[in-house]
Amino acid sequence: MRRFQKQTLDRENSQSGIQNSHEEALLNQLLSELQLENRISPGKKQRYRRVLLRQYVVKHAARLACLVFAAALLAPGTVVPASVSEVSAAPASDASSVQVSFRVDGLIPVREITAQINEHSLSVESSSYQNYQITVEENGYLLLDIYSATGLHSSHSMEISGIDEEAPVVTSHQLEDGELILWISDGDGVGIDYDSITAQLEGSGAKTAPSRIDASTGCVAFPAPQQTMLITIADKNGNYRVLSFTPM
């Protein structure tokens, strides 16, 4: 019985020695990391053990807190799709196209942006960081697909309606003094290209030039045709209308 108790005490002392050895090694490591080994004598190590452990925990807890804070800042960008802001559409001087500018808002950098209108792909150009431009040459709904560096995808659309796609129209006409007189208008478009107005006789194919043009009133006159005449009127944006006049 005494031998068993002695063996138990020896085992407990051995385990205590091992534990103290581990604590001593940890303490020496902490002293080295905190650069205090030269300021604390060996006899005072036990007194400052708890203080050093507390400093060690605080030091590494601060590192962990910084990592958690950084993760909290970046986490929304990995799950929230990018948004589009500062959208503007400036028409070109000839109204044949518009320059669409926009900004992509998001924490994660953009990997790719694709654009299309009426199923036609468009080129997207970067004007500065997170700012982009697209040249659009037709009306319709512009579709944007934005892909972030993490693979997150978002889609956006905007209506484009500022491009002149309407051909000129004839507001009135009459036969007078051997002339076919037309009054034409391009409405809110870019204006009529008077130099391109042509006429062709349907049967012979002969071409006839206008006898006179008054751009200030939109008046265009041709010699009165003896057979069906096809008149082509275009605007400065390339939209055109073909009119057919048959003499009575």
Coordinates of N, CA, C and O in Angstrom, one line a residue, residues 100-195:
V100 N -22.1 56.9 -73.9 CA -22.6 56.5 -72.6 C -21.5 56.4 -71.7 O -20.5 55.6 -71.9
S101 N -21.5 57.1 -70.6 CA -20.5 57.0 -69.5 C -21.1 56.5 -68.2 O -22.3 56.9 -67.9
F102 N -20.4 55.7 -67.5 CA -20.9 55.2 -66.2 C -19.8 54.8 -65.3 O -18.6 54.7 -65.7
R103 N -20.1 54.7 -64.0 CA -19.1 54.3 -63.0 C -19.6 53.0 -62.3 O -20.8 52.8 -62.1
V104 N -18.7 52.1 -62.1 CA -19.0 50.8 -61.4 C -18.6 51.0 -59.9 O -17.4 51.3 -59.6
D105 N -19.6 50.8 -59.0 CA -19.3 50.9 -57.6 C -19.2 49.5 -57.0 O -20.2 48.8 -57.1
G106 N -18.1 49.2 -56.3 CA -18.0 48.0 -55.6 C -16.6 47.9 -55.0 O -15.6 48.5 -55.5
L107 N -16.5 47.1 -53.9 CA -15.2 46.9 -53.3 C -14.2 46.0 -54.0 O -13.0 46.2 -54.0
I108 N -14.8 45.0 -54.8 CA -14.0 44.1 -55.5 C -13.7 44.6 -56.9 O -14.6 45.1 -57.6
P109 N -12.5 44.6 -57.4 CA -12.1 45.1 -58.7 C -12.9 44.4 -59.8 O -13.3 43.2 -59.7
V110 N -13.2 45.1 -60.9 CA -13.9 44.5 -62.0 C -13.0 43.7 -62.9 O -11.9 44.1 -63.2
R111 N -13.5 42.5 -63.3 CA -12.7 41.6 -64.2 C -13.1 41.9 -65.6 O -12.2 41.9 -66.5
E112 N -14.4 42.0 -65.9 CA -14.9 42.2 -67.3 C -16.2 42.8 -67.3 O -17.1 42.6 -66.4
I113 N -16.5 43.6 -68.3 CA -17.8 44.2 -68.6 C -18.1 44.0 -70.0 O -17.3 44.3 -70.9
T114 N -19.3 43.4 -70.3 CA -19.8 43.3 -71.6 C -21.0 44.1 -71.8 O -21.8 44.4 -70.9
A115 N -21.2 44.6 -73.1 CA -22.4 45.4 -73.4 C -23.0 45.0 -74.7 O -22.2 44.6 -75.7
Q116 N -24.3 45.1 -74.8 CA -24.9 44.8 -76.1 C -26.2 45.6 -76.2 O -26.8 45.9 -75.2
I117 N -26.6 45.9 -77.4 CA -27.9 46.6 -77.7 C -28.5 46.0 -78.9 O -27.9 45.8 -79.9
N118 N -29.8 45.6 -78.8 CA -30.5 44.9 -79.9 C -29.7 43.7 -80.4 O -29.6 43.5 -81.6
E119 N -29.1 43.0 -79.4 CA -28.4 41.7 -79.7 C -27.1 42.0 -80.5 O -26.5 41.1 -81.0
H120 N -26.6 43.3 -80.5 CA -25.3 43.6 -81.1 C -24.3 43.9 -80.0 O -24.6 44.8 -79.1
S121 N -23.2 43.3 -80.0 CA -22.2 43.5 -79.0 C -21.5 44.8 -79.2 O -21.3 45.3 -80.3
L122 N -21.2 45.5 -78.1 CA -20.5 46.8 -78.2 C -19.2 46.8 -77.4 O -19.0 46.0 -76.5
S123 N -18.3 47.6 -77.8 CA -17.0 47.7 -77.1 C -17.1 48.6 -75.9 O -17.7 49.7 -75.9
V124 N -16.5 48.2 -74.8 CA -16.5 48.9 -73.5 C -15.1 49.4 -73.3 O -14.1 48.6 -73.2
E125 N -14.9 50.7 -73.1 CA -13.6 51.3 -72.9 C -13.5 51.9 -71.5 O -14.5 52.5 -71.0
S126 N -12.3 51.7 -70.8 CA -12.1 52.3 -69.5 C -11.5 53.7 -69.6 O -10.5 53.9 -70.3
S127 N -12.2 54.7 -69.1 CA -11.7 56.1 -69.1 C -10.8 56.4 -67.9 O -9.9 57.2 -68.0
S128 N -11.0 55.7 -66.8 CA -10.3 55.8 -65.6 C -10.7 54.7 -64.6 O -11.5 53.9 -65.0
Y129 N -10.1 54.7 -63.4 CA -10.4 53.6 -62.5 C -11.9 53.5 -62.2 O -12.5 54.5 -61.7
Q130 N -12.6 52.4 -62.6 CA -14.0 52.1 -62.3 C -14.9 53.1 -63.2 O -16.1 53.1 -62.9
N131 N -14.4 53.8 -64.1 CA -15.2 54.6 -65.0 C -15.0 54.1 -66.4 O -13.9 53.8 -66.9
Y132 N -16.2 54.0 -67.1 CA -16.2 53.4 -68.5 C -17.0 54.2 -69.4 O -17.9 55.0 -69.0
Q133 N -16.8 53.9 -70.8 CA -17.5 54.6 -71.8 C -17.9 53.6 -72.9 O -17.1 52.7 -73.2
I134 N -19.1 53.8 -73.5 CA -19.5 53.0 -74.6 C -20.1 53.9 -75.7 O -20.9 54.8 -75.4
T135 N -19.7 53.7 -76.9 CA -20.3 54.4 -78.1 C -21.4 53.6 -78.6 O -21.2 52.5 -79.1
V136 N -22.6 54.2 -78.6 CA -23.9 53.5 -79.1 C -24.4 54.2 -80.3 O -24.5 55.4 -80.3
E137 N -24.7 53.4 -81.4 CA -25.1 54.0 -82.6 C -26.5 53.6 -83.0 O -26.9 53.9 -84.1
E138 N -27.3 53.1 -82.1 CA -28.7 52.8 -82.4 C -29.5 52.9 -81.1 O -29.0 52.7 -80.0
N139 N -30.8 53.2 -81.2 CA -31.6 53.2 -80.0 C -32.0 51.8 -79.6 O -32.0 50.9 -80.4
G140 N -32.4 51.7 -78.4 CA -32.8 50.4 -77.8 C -32.4 50.4 -76.3 O -32.2 51.4 -75.7
Y141 N -32.4 49.2 -75.8 CA -32.1 48.9 -74.4 C -30.6 48.4 -74.3 O -30.3 47.4 -74.8
L142 N -29.8 49.2 -73.7 CA -28.4 48.9 -73.6 C -28.2 47.9 -72.3 O -28.7 48.3 -71.2
L143 N -27.7 46.8 -72.5 CA -27.5 45.8 -71.5 C -26.1 45.7 -71.1 O -25.2 45.5 -71.9
L144 N -25.8 45.8 -69.8 CA -24.5 45.7 -69.2 C -24.4 44.5 -68.3 O -25.3 44.2 -67.5
D145 N -23.3 43.7 -68.5 CA -23.0 42.5 -67.6 C -21.7 42.8 -67.0 O -20.7 42.9 -67.7
I146 N -21.6 42.8 -65.7 CA -20.4 43.2 -64.9 C -20.0 42.0 -64.1 O -20.8 41.4 -63.4
Y147 N -18.7 41.6 -64.3 CA -18.2 40.4 -63.6 C -17.0 40.9 -62.7 O -16.1 41.6 -63.2
S148 N -17.1 40.6 -61.4 CA -16.0 41.0 -60.5 C -14.9 40.0 -60.5 O -15.0 39.0 -61.1
A149 N -13.8 40.4 -59.9 CA -12.6 39.5 -59.9 C -12.9 38.2 -59.1 O -12.2 37.2 -59.3
T150 N -13.9 38.2 -58.2 CA -14.3 37.0 -57.5 C -15.3 36.2 -58.2 O -15.8 35.2 -57.7
G151 N -15.7 36.7 -59.4 CA -16.7 35.9 -60.2 C -18.1 36.4 -60.0 O -19.1 35.8 -60.6
L152 N -18.4 37.4 -59.1 CA -19.7 37.8 -58.9 C -20.2 38.6 -60.1 O -19.5 39.4 -60.7
H153 N -21.5 38.3 -60.5 CA -22.1 38.9 -61.7 C -23.3 39.7 -61.4 O -24.1 39.4 -60.5
S154 N -23.4 40.8 -62.1 CA -24.6 41.7 -62.0 C -25.0 42.2 -63.4 O -24.1 42.4 -64.2
S155 N -26.2 42.4 -63.6 CA -26.7 42.9 -64.9 C -27.5 44.3 -64.7 O -28.1 44.5 -63.7
H156 N -27.3 45.1 -65.7 CA -28.0 46.5 -65.7 C -28.4 46.8 -67.1 O -27.8 46.4 -68.0
S157 N -29.5 47.6 -67.1 CA -30.0 48.0 -68.5 C -30.4 49.5 -68.4 O -30.7 50.0 -67.4
M158 N -30.3 50.1 -69.6 CA -30.7 51.5 -69.7 C -31.2 51.8 -71.1 O -30.8 51.1 -72.1
E159 N -32.2 52.6 -71.2 CA -32.8 52.9 -72.5 C -32.0 54.0 -73.2 O -31.7 55.1 -72.7
I160 N -31.7 53.8 -74.5 CA -31.1 54.7 -75.4 C -32.1 55.2 -76.4 O -32.6 54.4 -77.2
S161 N -32.4 56.5 -76.4 CA -33.4 57.0 -77.4 C -33.0 58.3 -78.0 O -33.8 59.0 -78.7
G162 N -31.7 58.7 -77.9 CA -31.3 60.1 -78.4 C -30.7 60.0 -79.7 O -30.2 61.1 -80.2
I163 N -30.7 58.9 -80.4 CA -30.1 58.8 -81.8 C -31.2 59.0 -82.8 O -32.3 58.4 -82.8
D164 N -30.9 59.9 -83.8 CA -31.9 60.2 -84.9 C -31.9 59.0 -85.8 O -31.0 58.7 -86.6
E165 N -33.0 58.3 -85.8 CA -33.2 57.2 -86.8 C -34.4 57.4 -87.7 O -34.9 56.5 -88.4
E166 N -35.0 58.6 -87.7 CA -36.2 58.9 -88.5 C -35.8 59.6 -89.8 O -35.0 60.6 -89.8
A167 N -36.4 59.1 -90.9 CA -36.1 59.7 -92.2 C -37.0 61.0 -92.3 O -38.0 61.1 -91.7
P168 N -36.6 61.9 -93.2 CA -37.4 63.1 -93.5 C -38.8 62.7 -94.0 O -38.9 61.6 -94.6
V169 N -39.7 63.6 -93.9 CA -41.1 63.4 -94.4 C -41.5 64.6 -95.3 O -40.9 65.7 -95.2
V170 N -42.4 64.3 -96.2 CA -43.0 65.3 -97.0 C -44.3 65.9 -96.3 O -45.2 65.1 -96.0
T171 N -44.2 67.1 -95.9 CA -45.4 67.7 -95.2 C -46.5 68.1 -96.2 O -47.7 68.1 -95.8
S172 N -46.1 68.5 -97.4 CA -47.1 68.9 -98.4 C -46.4 68.9 -99.8 O -45.2 68.9 -99.9
H173 N -47.3 68.9 -100.9 CA -46.7 68.9 -102.2 C -47.8 69.5 -103.2 O -49.0 69.4 -102.9
Q174 N -47.4 70.0 -104.3 CA -48.3 70.5 -105.3 C -47.6 70.6 -106.7 O -46.4 70.7 -106.8
L175 N -48.4 70.6 -107.7 CA -47.9 70.9 -109.1 C -48.3 72.3 -109.4 O -49.4 72.7 -109.3
E176 N -47.3 73.1 -109.8 CA -47.5 74.5 -110.1 C -46.5 75.0 -111.2 O -45.3 74.8 -111.0
D177 N -47.0 75.5 -112.2 CA -46.2 76.1 -113.3 C -45.1 75.1 -113.8 O -43.9 75.4 -113.9
G178 N -45.6 73.9 -114.1 CA -44.7 72.9 -114.6 C -43.7 72.3 -113.7 O -42.7 71.7 -114.1
E179 N -43.9 72.5 -112.4 CA -43.0 72.0 -111.4 C -43.8 71.1 -110.4 O -44.9 71.4 -110.0
L180 N -43.1 70.1 -109.9 CA -43.5 69.3 -108.7 C -42.8 69.9 -107.5 O -41.6 69.8 -107.4
I181 N -43.6 70.6 -106.6 CA -43.0 71.3 -105.5 C -43.3 70.4 -104.2 O -44.4 70.1 -103.9
L182 N -42.2 70.2 -103.5 CA -42.3 69.4 -102.2 C -41.9 70.3 -101.1 O -40.9 71.1 -101.2
W183 N -42.5 70.2 -99.9 CA -42.1 70.8 -98.7 C -41.7 69.6 -97.7 O -42.6 68.8 -97.4
I184 N -40.5 69.6 -97.3 CA -40.0 68.4 -96.6 C -39.5 68.9 -95.2 O -39.1 70.1 -95.0
S185 N -39.5 68.0 -94.2 CA -39.0 68.3 -92.9 C -38.4 67.1 -92.3 O -38.8 65.9 -92.5
D186 N -37.4 67.3 -91.4 CA -36.7 66.2 -90.6 C -37.1 66.3 -89.2 O -36.5 65.6 -88.3
G187 N -38.1 67.1 -88.9 CA -38.6 67.1 -87.5 C -37.5 67.5 -86.5 O -36.9 68.6 -86.7
D188 N -37.3 66.7 -85.4 CA -36.3 67.0 -84.4 C -35.0 66.3 -84.8 O -34.1 66.2 -83.9
G189 N -34.8 65.9 -86.0 CA -33.6 65.2 -86.4 C -32.5 66.1 -86.7 O -32.5 67.3 -86.3
V190 N -31.4 65.5 -87.3 CA -30.2 66.3 -87.5 C -30.2 67.2 -88.7 O -29.3 68.0 -88.9
G191 N -31.3 67.1 -89.5 CA -31.4 68.0 -90.6 C -31.3 67.3 -92.0 O -30.7 66.2 -92.1
I192 N -31.9 67.9 -93.0 CA -31.9 67.2 -94.3 C -30.6 67.5 -95.1 O -30.1 68.6 -95.0
D193 N -30.2 66.4 -95.7 CA -29.0 66.5 -96.6 C -29.5 66.9 -98.0 O -29.7 66.0 -98.8
Y194 N -29.6 68.2 -98.2 CA -30.2 68.7 -99.5 C -29.3 68.3 -100.7 O -29.9 68.1 -101.8
D195 N -28.0 68.2 -100.5 CA -27.1 67.9 -101.6 C -27.3 66.5 -102.1 O -26.9 66.1 -103.3

